[in-house]
């Protein structure tokens, strides 16, 4: 069965410090992995994705994520956090075993990132 | 493109009333998804369509919920009768399947309050 775990409900960092938001996944086949961000009273916005190729994926707003197959992880990172990065972050996975017409994503419960000045 | 458009943005209704939420996906997208978000349960997939055909409705909570997609540019999610526990933010998302795609684009959501 497909699933995504975000072990931290909240991550607190000081502005300028590096940040990491953790995500692990479970799928039957190869994964497509995604990170989305949600600002208050807004819909989810796509940040980055891993499909294949380089394990380090770069996305919007200076975010990057590293795919680690052996650890089934896809942690989101940023070298220097900004107060404006404060938001809710969601990891999601699509199981490529169910390719073709299967477009379903499985989302984690979300991690609230708080960046203090 | 204007993105995924949902209406209304806010809906307040009384228990027992019918509620209809609307969604216009991004033009050309062949998948449409309805999600519900609450503090307690997080983001839940309710149903999704491919080329206007419902593919998986296993997330629809009960028979009070129904969804339709009469054409490629419009979908509705209906709750009849509504109950206070249906209060949540409902999101619609659309995507285009294929190599290099797979990104779901979300609307701004409809915040539903059932009194």
mmCIF file of C-alpha atoms in Angstrom:
data_model
loop_
_atom_site.group_PDB
_atom_site.id
_atom_site.type_symbol
_atom_site.label_atom_id
_atom_site.label_comp_id
_atom_site.label_asym_id
_atom_site.label_seq_id
_atom_site.Cartn_x
_atom_site.Cartn_y
_atom_site.Cartn_z
ATOM 1 C CA UNK A 1 0.000 0.000 0.000
ATOM 2 C CA UNK A 2 1.122 3.513 -0.738
ATOM 3 C CA UNK A 3 1.748 5.957 2.082
ATOM 4 C CA UNK A 4 3.683 9.043 3.053
ATOM 5 C CA UNK A 5 4.944 9.911 6.518
ATOM 6 C CA UNK A 6 5.946 13.347 7.717
ATOM 7 C CA UNK A 7 7.197 12.616 11.218
ATOM 8 C CA UNK A 8 7.226 16.208 12.441
ATOM 9 C CA UNK A 9 4.042 18.190 12.933
ATOM 10 C CA UNK A 10 6.063 21.367 13.288
ATOM 11 C CA UNK A 11 9.596 22.527 12.535
ATOM 12 C CA UNK A 12 10.983 25.706 14.054
ATOM 13 C CA UNK A 13 14.076 27.427 12.670
ATOM 14 C CA UNK A 14 15.688 30.822 12.954
ATOM 15 C CA UNK A 15 15.901 33.016 9.899
ATOM 16 C CA UNK A 16 19.151 32.436 8.034
ATOM 17 C CA UNK A 17 19.604 28.923 9.354
ATOM 18 C CA UNK A 18 19.260 25.848 7.172
ATOM 19 C CA UNK A 19 15.972 23.991 7.315
ATOM 20 C CA UNK A 20 14.954 20.392 6.737
ATOM 21 C CA UNK A 21 11.429 19.015 6.529
ATOM 22 C CA UNK A 22 11.371 15.244 6.598
ATOM 23 C CA UNK A 23 9.391 12.837 4.448
ATOM 24 C CA UNK A 24 9.462 9.064 4.049
ATOM 25 C CA UNK A 25 7.328 7.041 1.695
ATOM 26 C CA UNK A 26 6.148 3.535 0.954
ATOM 27 C CA UNK A 27 5.187 2.312 -2.534
ATOM 28 C CA UNK A 28 5.076 -0.952 -4.440
ATOM 29 C CA UNK A 29 6.795 0.299 -7.577
ATOM 30 C CA UNK A 30 9.025 3.252 -8.367
ATOM 31 C CA UNK A 31 7.914 6.554 -6.848
ATOM 32 C CA UNK A 32 7.150 9.934 -8.250
ATOM 33 C CA UNK A 33 7.700 12.322 -5.328
ATOM 34 C CA UNK A 34 6.445 15.860 -4.786
ATOM 35 C CA UNK A 35 6.582 18.715 -2.328
ATOM 36 C CA UNK A 36 3.792 21.255 -2.051
ATOM 37 C CA UNK A 37 3.488 24.367 0.103
ATOM 38 C CA UNK A 38 0.309 25.878 1.505
ATOM 39 C CA UNK A 39 0.139 29.442 2.765
ATOM 40 C CA UNK A 40 -2.751 30.483 5.030
ATOM 41 C CA UNK A 41 -6.126 30.551 3.276
ATOM 42 C CA UNK A 42 -4.593 29.387 0.023
ATOM 43 C CA UNK A 43 -4.516 26.223 -2.043
ATOM 44 C CA UNK A 44 -1.462 23.996 -2.288
ATOM 45 C CA UNK A 45 1.317 25.186 -4.563
ATOM 46 C CA UNK A 46 3.779 22.894 -6.302
ATOM 47 C CA UNK A 47 7.402 23.297 -5.145
ATOM 48 C CA UNK A 48 9.370 20.498 -6.760
ATOM 49 C CA UNK A 49 9.250 16.905 -7.915
ATOM 50 C CA UNK A 50 11.438 13.858 -8.392
ATOM 51 C CA UNK A 51 10.658 11.602 -11.331
ATOM 52 C CA UNK A 52 13.992 10.103 -12.295
ATOM 53 C CA UNK A 53 17.620 11.093 -12.713
ATOM 54 C CA UNK A 54 19.656 13.196 -10.301
ATOM 55 C CA UNK A 55 18.755 12.476 -6.690
ATOM 56 C CA UNK A 56 19.042 16.158 -5.765
ATOM 57 C CA UNK A 57 16.114 18.111 -7.112
ATOM 58 C CA UNK A 58 15.946 21.893 -7.125
ATOM 59 C CA UNK A 59 12.657 23.732 -7.007
ATOM 60 C CA UNK A 60 11.006 27.057 -6.432
ATOM 61 C CA UNK A 61 12.045 29.689 -3.870
ATOM 62 C CA UNK A 62 15.474 28.124 -3.285
ATOM 63 C CA UNK A 63 14.121 24.811 -2.008
ATOM 64 C CA UNK A 64 15.665 21.479 -2.873
ATOM 65 C CA UNK A 65 15.005 17.878 -1.962
ATOM 66 C CA UNK A 66 17.106 14.770 -1.929
ATOM 67 C CA UNK A 67 15.752 11.423 -3.031
ATOM 68 C CA UNK A 68 17.238 8.522 -1.092
ATOM 69 C CA UNK A 69 16.002 5.187 -2.375
ATOM 70 C CA UNK A 70 17.631 3.041 0.301
ATOM 71 C CA UNK A 71 16.062 5.084 3.084
ATOM 72 C CA UNK A 72 12.825 5.705 1.116
ATOM 73 C CA UNK A 73 13.118 9.361 1.994
ATOM 74 C CA UNK A 74 12.609 12.662 0.195
ATOM 75 C CA UNK A 75 13.543 15.400 2.655
ATOM 76 C CA UNK A 76 12.958 19.036 1.768
ATOM 77 C CA UNK A 77 15.832 21.420 2.424
ATOM 78 C CA UNK A 78 16.815 25.037 2.127
ATOM 79 C CA UNK A 79 20.269 26.432 2.978
ATOM 80 C CA UNK A 80 19.001 29.682 4.495
ATOM 81 C CA UNK A 81 15.451 30.045 5.779
ATOM 82 C CA UNK A 82 13.345 33.166 5.378
ATOM 83 C CA UNK A 83 10.460 34.326 7.557
ATOM 84 C CA UNK A 84 8.332 34.229 4.419
ATOM 85 C CA UNK A 85 8.965 30.458 4.160
ATOM 86 C CA UNK A 86 6.653 29.947 7.132
ATOM 87 C CA UNK A 87 3.834 27.767 5.834
ATOM 88 C CA UNK A 88 2.465 24.239 5.775
ATOM 89 C CA UNK A 89 4.476 21.782 3.688
ATOM 90 C CA UNK A 90 3.130 18.577 2.184
ATOM 91 C CA UNK A 91 5.031 15.630 0.767
ATOM 92 C CA UNK A 92 3.236 13.448 -1.782
ATOM 93 C CA UNK A 93 3.957 10.254 -3.708
ATOM 94 C CA UNK A 94 2.580 8.579 -6.778
ATOM 95 C CA UNK A 95 3.205 4.868 -7.174
ATOM 96 C CA UNK A 96 4.437 4.155 -10.702
ATOM 97 C CA UNK A 97 3.363 0.556 -10.387
ATOM 98 C CA UNK A 98 -0.028 2.019 -11.136
ATOM 99 C CA UNK A 99 0.964 3.913 -14.235
ATOM 100 C CA UNK A 100 -1.155 4.744 -17.231
ATOM 101 C CA UNK A 101 -4.448 6.195 -16.131
ATOM 102 C CA UNK A 102 -3.710 6.141 -12.418
ATOM 103 C CA UNK A 103 -3.102 9.763 -11.468
ATOM 104 C CA UNK A 104 -3.667 9.479 -7.735
ATOM 105 C CA UNK A 105 -1.257 11.158 -5.310
ATOM 106 C CA UNK A 106 -0.896 10.170 -1.676
ATOM 107 C CA UNK A 107 -0.237 13.127 0.612
ATOM 108 C CA UNK A 108 1.380 13.257 4.009
ATOM 109 C CA UNK A 109 -0.340 15.035 6.887
ATOM 110 C CA UNK A 110 1.781 18.122 6.476
ATOM 111 C CA UNK A 111 4.506 19.850 8.492
ATOM 112 C CA UNK A 112 4.113 23.367 9.745
ATOM 113 C CA UNK A 113 7.316 25.325 9.229
ATOM 114 C CA UNK A 114 7.823 28.353 11.442
ATOM 115 C CA UNK A 115 10.757 30.651 10.718
ATOM 116 C CA UNK A 116 11.464 33.250 13.381
ATOM 117 C CA UNK A 117 13.402 36.466 12.755
ATOM 118 C CA UNK B 1 -4.166 30.648 -17.749
ATOM 119 C CA UNK B 2 -6.212 31.655 -14.718
ATOM 120 C CA UNK B 3 -5.514 28.422 -12.910
ATOM 121 C CA UNK B 4 -8.081 26.226 -11.217
ATOM 122 C CA UNK B 5 -11.121 28.271 -10.291
ATOM 123 C CA UNK B 6 -13.400 27.308 -7.429
ATOM 124 C CA UNK B 7 -16.640 28.878 -6.338
ATOM 125 C CA UNK B 8 -17.841 29.979 -3.949
ATOM 126 C CA UNK B 9 -14.815 30.834 -1.795
ATOM 127 C CA UNK B 10 -16.909 30.707 1.347
ATOM 128 C CA UNK B 11 -20.195 28.973 2.040
ATOM 129 C CA UNK B 12 -22.195 29.101 5.228
ATOM 130 C CA UNK B 13 -25.281 26.955 5.414
ATOM 131 C CA UNK B 14 -27.567 25.295 7.889
ATOM 132 C CA UNK B 15 -27.652 21.630 8.633
ATOM 133 C CA UNK B 16 -29.896 19.753 6.233
ATOM 134 C CA UNK B 17 -29.411 22.117 3.331
ATOM 135 C CA UNK B 18 -27.962 21.138 -0.018
ATOM 136 C CA UNK B 19 -24.531 22.508 -0.840
ATOM 137 C CA UNK B 20 -22.959 22.627 -4.294
ATOM 138 C CA UNK B 21 -19.291 23.404 -4.815
ATOM 139 C CA UNK B 22 -18.001 24.223 -8.262
ATOM 140 C CA UNK B 23 -14.694 23.818 -10.038
ATOM 141 C CA UNK B 24 -13.268 24.868 -13.374
ATOM 142 C CA UNK B 25 -10.015 23.022 -14.109
ATOM 143 C CA UNK B 26 -7.113 24.338 -16.133
ATOM 144 C CA UNK B 27 -7.907 24.111 -19.829
ATOM 145 C CA UNK B 28 -6.463 20.980 -21.409
ATOM 146 C CA UNK B 29 -5.984 19.072 -18.174
ATOM 147 C CA UNK B 30 -7.367 15.552 -18.221
ATOM 148 C CA UNK B 31 -7.496 14.802 -14.496
ATOM 149 C CA UNK B 32 -9.626 16.473 -11.852
ATOM 150 C CA UNK B 33 -9.442 15.816 -8.129
ATOM 151 C CA UNK B 34 -11.623 16.796 -5.173
ATOM 152 C CA UNK B 35 -9.995 16.989 -1.740
ATOM 153 C CA UNK B 36 -11.203 17.866 1.725
ATOM 154 C CA UNK B 37 -8.957 19.417 4.358
ATOM 155 C CA UNK B 38 -9.629 19.508 8.093
ATOM 156 C CA UNK B 39 -7.400 19.991 11.100
ATOM 157 C CA UNK B 40 -8.223 16.541 12.412
ATOM 158 C CA UNK B 41 -7.901 14.478 9.235
ATOM 159 C CA UNK B 42 -5.562 16.544 7.094
ATOM 160 C CA UNK B 43 -5.911 16.419 3.308
ATOM 161 C CA UNK B 44 -8.224 13.676 2.067
ATOM 162 C CA UNK B 45 -8.825 12.699 -1.547
ATOM 163 C CA UNK B 46 -12.549 12.349 -2.100
ATOM 164 C CA UNK B 47 -12.821 11.456 -5.768
ATOM 165 C CA UNK B 48 -10.994 11.947 -9.033
ATOM 166 C CA UNK B 49 -11.906 11.959 -12.697
ATOM 167 C CA UNK B 50 -9.986 11.158 -15.852
ATOM 168 C CA UNK B 51 -11.404 12.568 -19.081
ATOM 169 C CA UNK B 52 -14.644 13.381 -17.222
ATOM 170 C CA UNK B 53 -15.085 9.785 -16.014
ATOM 171 C CA UNK B 54 -14.962 9.041 -12.264
ATOM 172 C CA UNK B 55 -12.015 6.714 -11.603
ATOM 173 C CA UNK B 56 -11.888 6.365 -7.838
ATOM 174 C CA UNK B 57 -14.583 7.544 -5.436
ATOM 175 C CA UNK B 58 -13.444 5.443 -2.500
ATOM 176 C CA UNK B 59 -12.747 8.579 -0.480
ATOM 177 C CA UNK B 60 -16.301 9.899 -0.669
ATOM 178 C CA UNK B 61 -17.472 9.712 2.938
ATOM 179 C CA UNK B 62 -21.047 8.570 2.357
ATOM 180 C CA UNK B 63 -23.989 8.719 0.034
ATOM 181 C CA UNK B 64 -24.686 12.305 0.977
ATOM 182 C CA UNK B 65 -21.723 13.261 -1.182
ATOM 183 C CA UNK B 66 -21.824 13.154 -4.963
ATOM 184 C CA UNK B 67 -19.602 14.551 -7.698
ATOM 185 C CA UNK B 68 -20.111 15.077 -11.384
ATOM 186 C CA UNK B 69 -18.054 16.225 -14.324
ATOM 187 C CA UNK B 70 -20.432 16.875 -17.208
ATOM 188 C CA UNK B 71 -17.659 18.246 -19.431
ATOM 189 C CA UNK B 72 -13.935 18.898 -19.468
ATOM 190 C CA UNK B 73 -14.276 22.399 -18.062
ATOM 191 C CA UNK B 74 -16.637 21.949 -15.126
ATOM 192 C CA UNK B 75 -17.160 19.782 -12.081
ATOM 193 C CA UNK B 76 -19.424 19.905 -9.050
ATOM 194 C CA UNK B 77 -19.292 18.392 -5.595
ATOM 195 C CA UNK B 78 -22.674 18.185 -3.925
ATOM 196 C CA UNK B 79 -23.554 17.477 -0.317
ATOM 197 C CA UNK B 80 -27.194 16.675 0.397
ATOM 198 C CA UNK B 81 -28.150 16.925 3.190
ATOM 199 C CA UNK B 82 -25.258 18.761 4.794
ATOM 200 C CA UNK B 83 -24.158 18.142 8.384
ATOM 201 C CA UNK B 84 -21.924 20.131 10.762
ATOM 202 C CA UNK B 85 -19.180 17.505 10.448
ATOM 203 C CA UNK B 86 -18.914 18.369 6.747
ATOM 204 C CA UNK B 87 -17.407 21.720 7.704
ATOM 205 C CA UNK B 88 -13.992 21.849 6.035
ATOM 206 C CA UNK B 89 -12.052 23.427 3.211
ATOM 207 C CA UNK B 90 -12.719 21.673 -0.085
ATOM 208 C CA UNK B 91 -10.094 21.849 -2.797
ATOM 209 C CA UNK B 92 -10.274 21.040 -6.445
ATOM 210 C CA UNK B 93 -7.107 20.250 -8.387
ATOM 211 C CA UNK B 94 -6.345 19.386 -11.987
ATOM 212 C CA UNK B 95 -3.399 17.819 -13.747
ATOM 213 C CA UNK B 96 -2.150 16.608 -17.077
ATOM 214 C CA UNK B 97 -0.771 13.103 -17.094
ATOM 215 C CA UNK B 98 2.269 12.255 -19.130
ATOM 216 C CA UNK B 99 6.028 12.414 -19.187
ATOM 217 C CA UNK B 100 7.237 15.496 -17.364
ATOM 218 C CA UNK B 101 3.764 16.363 -16.122
ATOM 219 C CA UNK B 102 1.988 14.794 -13.131
ATOM 220 C CA UNK B 103 1.815 18.068 -11.243
ATOM 221 C CA UNK B 104 -1.506 18.791 -9.585
ATOM 222 C CA UNK B 105 -2.587 22.414 -9.603
ATOM 223 C CA UNK B 106 -4.903 23.415 -6.801
ATOM 224 C CA UNK B 107 -7.646 25.952 -6.613
ATOM 225 C CA UNK B 108 -7.928 28.394 -3.729
ATOM 226 C CA UNK B 109 -10.543 26.213 -2.044
ATOM 227 C CA UNK B 110 -14.072 26.606 -0.720
ATOM 228 C CA UNK B 111 -14.420 27.029 3.024
ATOM 229 C CA UNK B 112 -17.662 25.361 4.036
ATOM 230 C CA UNK B 113 -19.312 25.991 7.381
ATOM 231 C CA UNK B 114 -22.401 23.967 8.233
ATOM 232 C CA UNK B 115 -24.230 25.350 11.260
#
